[in-house]
PDB file of C-alpha atoms in Angstrom:
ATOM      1  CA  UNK A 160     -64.297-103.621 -24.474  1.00  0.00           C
ATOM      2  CA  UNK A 161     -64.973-101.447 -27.406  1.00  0.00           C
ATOM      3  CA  UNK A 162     -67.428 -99.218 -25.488  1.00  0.00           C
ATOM      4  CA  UNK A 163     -64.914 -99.055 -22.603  1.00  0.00           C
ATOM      5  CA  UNK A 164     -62.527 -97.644 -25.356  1.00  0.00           C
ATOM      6  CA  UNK A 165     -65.319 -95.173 -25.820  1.00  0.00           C
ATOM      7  CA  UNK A 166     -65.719 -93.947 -22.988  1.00  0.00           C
ATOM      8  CA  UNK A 167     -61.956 -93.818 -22.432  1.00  0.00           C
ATOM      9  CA  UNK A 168     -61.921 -91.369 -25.575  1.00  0.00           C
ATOM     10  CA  UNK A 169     -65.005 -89.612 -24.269  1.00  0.00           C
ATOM     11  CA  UNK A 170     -63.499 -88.701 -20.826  1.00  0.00           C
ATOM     12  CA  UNK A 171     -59.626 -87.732 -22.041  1.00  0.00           C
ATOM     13  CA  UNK A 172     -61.685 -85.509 -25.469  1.00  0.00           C
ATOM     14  CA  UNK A 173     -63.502 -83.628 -22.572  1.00  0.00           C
ATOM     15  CA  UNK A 174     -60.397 -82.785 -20.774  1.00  0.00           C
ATOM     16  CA  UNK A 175     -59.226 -81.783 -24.137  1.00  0.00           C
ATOM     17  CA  UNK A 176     -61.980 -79.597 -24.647  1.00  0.00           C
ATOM     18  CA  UNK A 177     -62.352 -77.828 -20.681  1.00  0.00           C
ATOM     19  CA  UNK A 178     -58.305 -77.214 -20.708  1.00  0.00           C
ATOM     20  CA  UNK A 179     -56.934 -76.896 -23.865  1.00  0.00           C
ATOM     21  CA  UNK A 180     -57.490 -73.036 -25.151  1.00  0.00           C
ATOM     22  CA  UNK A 181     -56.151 -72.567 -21.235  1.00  0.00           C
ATOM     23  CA  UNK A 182     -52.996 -74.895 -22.057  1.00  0.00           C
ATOM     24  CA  UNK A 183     -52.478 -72.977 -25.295  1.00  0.00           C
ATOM     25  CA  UNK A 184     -52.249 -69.359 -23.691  1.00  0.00           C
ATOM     26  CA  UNK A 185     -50.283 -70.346 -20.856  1.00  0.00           C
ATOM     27  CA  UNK A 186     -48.234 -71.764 -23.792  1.00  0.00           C
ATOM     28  CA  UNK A 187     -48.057 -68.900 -26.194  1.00  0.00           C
ATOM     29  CA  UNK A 188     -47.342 -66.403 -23.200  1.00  0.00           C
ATOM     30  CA  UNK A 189     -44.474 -68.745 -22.020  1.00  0.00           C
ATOM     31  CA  UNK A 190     -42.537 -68.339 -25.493  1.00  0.00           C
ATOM     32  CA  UNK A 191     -43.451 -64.994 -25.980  1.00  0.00           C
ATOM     33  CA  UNK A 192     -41.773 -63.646 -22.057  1.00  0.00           C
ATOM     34  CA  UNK A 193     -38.860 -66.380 -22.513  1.00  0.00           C
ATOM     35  CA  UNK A 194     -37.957 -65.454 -26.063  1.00  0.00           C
ATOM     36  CA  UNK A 195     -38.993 -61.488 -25.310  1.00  0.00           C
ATOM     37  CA  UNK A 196     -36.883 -61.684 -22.153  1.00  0.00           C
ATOM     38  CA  UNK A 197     -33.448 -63.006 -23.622  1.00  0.00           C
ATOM     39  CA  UNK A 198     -33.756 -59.778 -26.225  1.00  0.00           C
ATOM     40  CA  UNK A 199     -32.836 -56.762 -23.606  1.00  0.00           C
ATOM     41  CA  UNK A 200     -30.211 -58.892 -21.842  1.00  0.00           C
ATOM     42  CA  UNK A 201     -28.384 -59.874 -24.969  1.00  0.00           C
ATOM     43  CA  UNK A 202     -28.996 -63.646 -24.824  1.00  0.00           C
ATOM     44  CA  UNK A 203     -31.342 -63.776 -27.382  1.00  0.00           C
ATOM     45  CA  UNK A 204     -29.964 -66.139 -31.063  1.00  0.00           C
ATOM     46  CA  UNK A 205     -32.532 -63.875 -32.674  1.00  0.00           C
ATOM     47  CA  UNK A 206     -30.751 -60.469 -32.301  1.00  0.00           C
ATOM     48  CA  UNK A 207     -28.551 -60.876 -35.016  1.00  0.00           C
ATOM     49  CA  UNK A 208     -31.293 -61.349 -37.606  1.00  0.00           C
ATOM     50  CA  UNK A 209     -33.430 -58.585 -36.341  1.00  0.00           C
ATOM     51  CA  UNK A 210     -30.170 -56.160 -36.451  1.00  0.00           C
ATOM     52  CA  UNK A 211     -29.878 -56.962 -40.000  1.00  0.00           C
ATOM     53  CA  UNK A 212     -33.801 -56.660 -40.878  1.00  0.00           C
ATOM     54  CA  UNK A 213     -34.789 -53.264 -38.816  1.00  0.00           C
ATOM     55  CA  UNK A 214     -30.862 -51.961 -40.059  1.00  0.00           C
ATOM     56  CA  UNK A 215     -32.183 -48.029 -40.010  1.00  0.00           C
ATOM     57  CA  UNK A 216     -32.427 -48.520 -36.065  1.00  0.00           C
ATOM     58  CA  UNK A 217     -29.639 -48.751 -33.595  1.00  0.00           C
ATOM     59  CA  UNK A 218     -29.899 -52.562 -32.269  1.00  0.00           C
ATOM     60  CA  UNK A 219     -29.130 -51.532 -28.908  1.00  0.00           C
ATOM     61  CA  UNK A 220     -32.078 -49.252 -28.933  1.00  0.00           C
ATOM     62  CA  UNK A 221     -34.776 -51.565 -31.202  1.00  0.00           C
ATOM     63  CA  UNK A 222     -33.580 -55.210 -29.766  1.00  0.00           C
ATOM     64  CA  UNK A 223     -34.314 -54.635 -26.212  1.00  0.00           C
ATOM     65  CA  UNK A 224     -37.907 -52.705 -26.581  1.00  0.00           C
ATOM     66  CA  UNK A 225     -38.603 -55.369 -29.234  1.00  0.00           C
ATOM     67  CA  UNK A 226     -38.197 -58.025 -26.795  1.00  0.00           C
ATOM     68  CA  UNK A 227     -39.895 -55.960 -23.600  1.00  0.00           C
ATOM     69  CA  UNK A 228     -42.626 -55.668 -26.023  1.00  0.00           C
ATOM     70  CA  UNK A 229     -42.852 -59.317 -26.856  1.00  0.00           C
ATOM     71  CA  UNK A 230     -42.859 -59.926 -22.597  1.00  0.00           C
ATOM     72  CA  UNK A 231     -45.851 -57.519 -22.322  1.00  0.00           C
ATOM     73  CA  UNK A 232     -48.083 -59.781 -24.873  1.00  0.00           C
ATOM     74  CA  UNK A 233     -46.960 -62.708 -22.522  1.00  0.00           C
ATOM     75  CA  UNK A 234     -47.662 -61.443 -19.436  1.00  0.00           C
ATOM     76  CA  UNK A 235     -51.135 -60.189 -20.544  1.00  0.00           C
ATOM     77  CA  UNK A 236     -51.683 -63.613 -22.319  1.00  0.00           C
ATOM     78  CA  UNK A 237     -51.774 -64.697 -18.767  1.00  0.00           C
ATOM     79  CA  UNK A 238     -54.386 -62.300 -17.214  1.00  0.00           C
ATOM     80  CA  UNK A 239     -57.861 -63.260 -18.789  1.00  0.00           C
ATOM     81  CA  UNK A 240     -58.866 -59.165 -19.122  1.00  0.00           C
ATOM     82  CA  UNK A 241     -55.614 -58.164 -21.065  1.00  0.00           C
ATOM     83  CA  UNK A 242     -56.070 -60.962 -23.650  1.00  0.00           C
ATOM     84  CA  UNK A 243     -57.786 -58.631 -26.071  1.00  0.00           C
ATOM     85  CA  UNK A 244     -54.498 -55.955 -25.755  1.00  0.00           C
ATOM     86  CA  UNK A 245     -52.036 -59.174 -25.800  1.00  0.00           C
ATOM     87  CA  UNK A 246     -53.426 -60.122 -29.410  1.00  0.00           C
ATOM     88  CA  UNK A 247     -53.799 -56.195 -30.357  1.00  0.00           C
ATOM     89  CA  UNK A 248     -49.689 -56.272 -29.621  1.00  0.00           C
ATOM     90  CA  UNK A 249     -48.789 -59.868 -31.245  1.00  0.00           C
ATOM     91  CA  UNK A 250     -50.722 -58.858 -34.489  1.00  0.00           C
ATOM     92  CA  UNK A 251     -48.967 -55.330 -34.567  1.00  0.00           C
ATOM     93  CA  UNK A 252     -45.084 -57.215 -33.935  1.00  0.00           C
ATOM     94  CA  UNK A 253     -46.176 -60.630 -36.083  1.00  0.00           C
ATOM     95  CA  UNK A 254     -45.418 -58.659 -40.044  1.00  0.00           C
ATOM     96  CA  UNK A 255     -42.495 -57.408 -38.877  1.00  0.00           C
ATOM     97  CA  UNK A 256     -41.248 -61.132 -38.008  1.00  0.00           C
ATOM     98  CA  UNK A 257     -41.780 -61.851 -41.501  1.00  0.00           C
ATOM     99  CA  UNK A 258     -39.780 -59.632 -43.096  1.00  0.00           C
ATOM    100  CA  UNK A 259     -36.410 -61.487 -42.980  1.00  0.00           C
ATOM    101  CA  UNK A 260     -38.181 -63.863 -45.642  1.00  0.00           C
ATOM    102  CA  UNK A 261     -38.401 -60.390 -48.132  1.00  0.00           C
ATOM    103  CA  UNK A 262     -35.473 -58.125 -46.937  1.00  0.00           C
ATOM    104  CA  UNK A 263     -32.828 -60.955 -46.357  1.00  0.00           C
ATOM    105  CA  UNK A 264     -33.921 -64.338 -48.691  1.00  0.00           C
ATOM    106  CA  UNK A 265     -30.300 -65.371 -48.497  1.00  0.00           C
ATOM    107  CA  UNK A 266     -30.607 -65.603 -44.940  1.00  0.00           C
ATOM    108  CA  UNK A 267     -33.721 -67.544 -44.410  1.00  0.00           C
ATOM    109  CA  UNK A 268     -33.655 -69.777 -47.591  1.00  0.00           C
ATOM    110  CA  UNK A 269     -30.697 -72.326 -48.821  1.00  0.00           C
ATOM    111  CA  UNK A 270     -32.744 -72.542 -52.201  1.00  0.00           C
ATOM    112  CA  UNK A 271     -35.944 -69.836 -51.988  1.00  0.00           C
ATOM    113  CA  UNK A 272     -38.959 -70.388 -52.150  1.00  0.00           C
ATOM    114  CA  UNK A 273     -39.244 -74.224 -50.494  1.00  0.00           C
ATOM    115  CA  UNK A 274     -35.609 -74.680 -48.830  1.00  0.00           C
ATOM    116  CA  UNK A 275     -35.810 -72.603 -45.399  1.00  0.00           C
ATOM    117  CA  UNK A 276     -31.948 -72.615 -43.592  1.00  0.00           C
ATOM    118  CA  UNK A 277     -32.296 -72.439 -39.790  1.00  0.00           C
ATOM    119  CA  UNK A 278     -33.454 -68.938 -39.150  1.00  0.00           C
ATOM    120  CA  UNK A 279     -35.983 -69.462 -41.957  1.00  0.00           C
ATOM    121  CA  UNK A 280     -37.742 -72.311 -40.430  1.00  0.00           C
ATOM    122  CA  UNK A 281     -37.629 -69.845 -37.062  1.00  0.00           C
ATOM    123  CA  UNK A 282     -39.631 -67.056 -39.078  1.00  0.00           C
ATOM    124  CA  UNK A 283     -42.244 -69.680 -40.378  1.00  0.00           C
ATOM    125  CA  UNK A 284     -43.307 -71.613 -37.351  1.00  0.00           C
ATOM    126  CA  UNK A 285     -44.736 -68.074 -36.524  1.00  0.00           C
ATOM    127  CA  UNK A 286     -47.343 -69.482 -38.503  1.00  0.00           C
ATOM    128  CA  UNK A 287     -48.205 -71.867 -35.401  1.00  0.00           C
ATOM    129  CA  UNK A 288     -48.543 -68.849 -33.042  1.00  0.00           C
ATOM    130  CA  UNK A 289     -50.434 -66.352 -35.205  1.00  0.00           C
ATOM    131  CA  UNK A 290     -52.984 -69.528 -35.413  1.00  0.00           C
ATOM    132  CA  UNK A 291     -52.789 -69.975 -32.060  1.00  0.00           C
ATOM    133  CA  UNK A 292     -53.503 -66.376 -31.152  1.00  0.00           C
ATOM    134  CA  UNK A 293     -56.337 -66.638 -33.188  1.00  0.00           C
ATOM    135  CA  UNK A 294     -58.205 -69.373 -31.427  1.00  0.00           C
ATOM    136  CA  UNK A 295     -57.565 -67.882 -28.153  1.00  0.00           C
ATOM    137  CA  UNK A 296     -58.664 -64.513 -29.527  1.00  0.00           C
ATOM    138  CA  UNK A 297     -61.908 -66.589 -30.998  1.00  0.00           C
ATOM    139  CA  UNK A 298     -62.591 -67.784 -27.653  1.00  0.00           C
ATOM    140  CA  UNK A 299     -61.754 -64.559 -25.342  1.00  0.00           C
ATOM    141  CA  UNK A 300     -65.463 -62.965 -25.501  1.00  0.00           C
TER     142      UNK A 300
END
């Protein structure tokens, strides 16, 4: 039984192994066109804290190439040869997501620096994609 167990693990680890950095693009490029895309439309929950972070440019001017911007790193997430320029654009955008946490602390923290309101928590599970961009960019030779 226990080397039937084994084996089990053996067999689903493998899968892990062969599909997972191809899950985790596919992944990462999903969020980035879906959350990218709502930005020039005007759908996107986002647009009001970026408005009040990048305030010396006219929102209706920095929103939507900010989010066409964020599509282009998804769709070349998804075609192998544009990985490279995909994680040369997400590294560029990525600092700038981060500022809410400097330029507006009363909008991203109930009690700064450990209590993160709702749009807080949204700024640091960027954490999660800058890590995943890095394995994929680790294993895009």
């Amino acid at each position: 039984m226990r080397e039937k167990l084994i084996d089990i693990d053996t067999i689903i680890s493998d899968w892990m192994y062969k599909y997972g950095i191809l899950f985790l693009r596919i992944s990462l490029a999903v969020i980035f066109i879906w959350f990218g895309g709502l930005k020039p439309f005007g759908l996107s929950p986002a647009a009001g804290l970026v408005e009040k972070t990048v305030y010396w440019m006219p929102a209706e001017v920095f929103i939507p190439i900010l989010g066409w911007w964020e599509v282009l790193i998804g769709v070349c997430l998804l075609y192998r040869p544009l990985i490279k320029l995909a994680l040369t654009l997400l590294f560029l955008q990525m600092p700038g997501t981060a500022l809410p946490l400097v330029l507006l602390p009363e909008v991203c923290f109930v009690k700064a620096p450990y209590a993160l309101t709702m749009e807080g928590q949204y700024i640091i599970k960027n954490l999660v994609l800058i890590s995943a961009a890095i394995v994929i960019g680790g294993t895009s030779k």
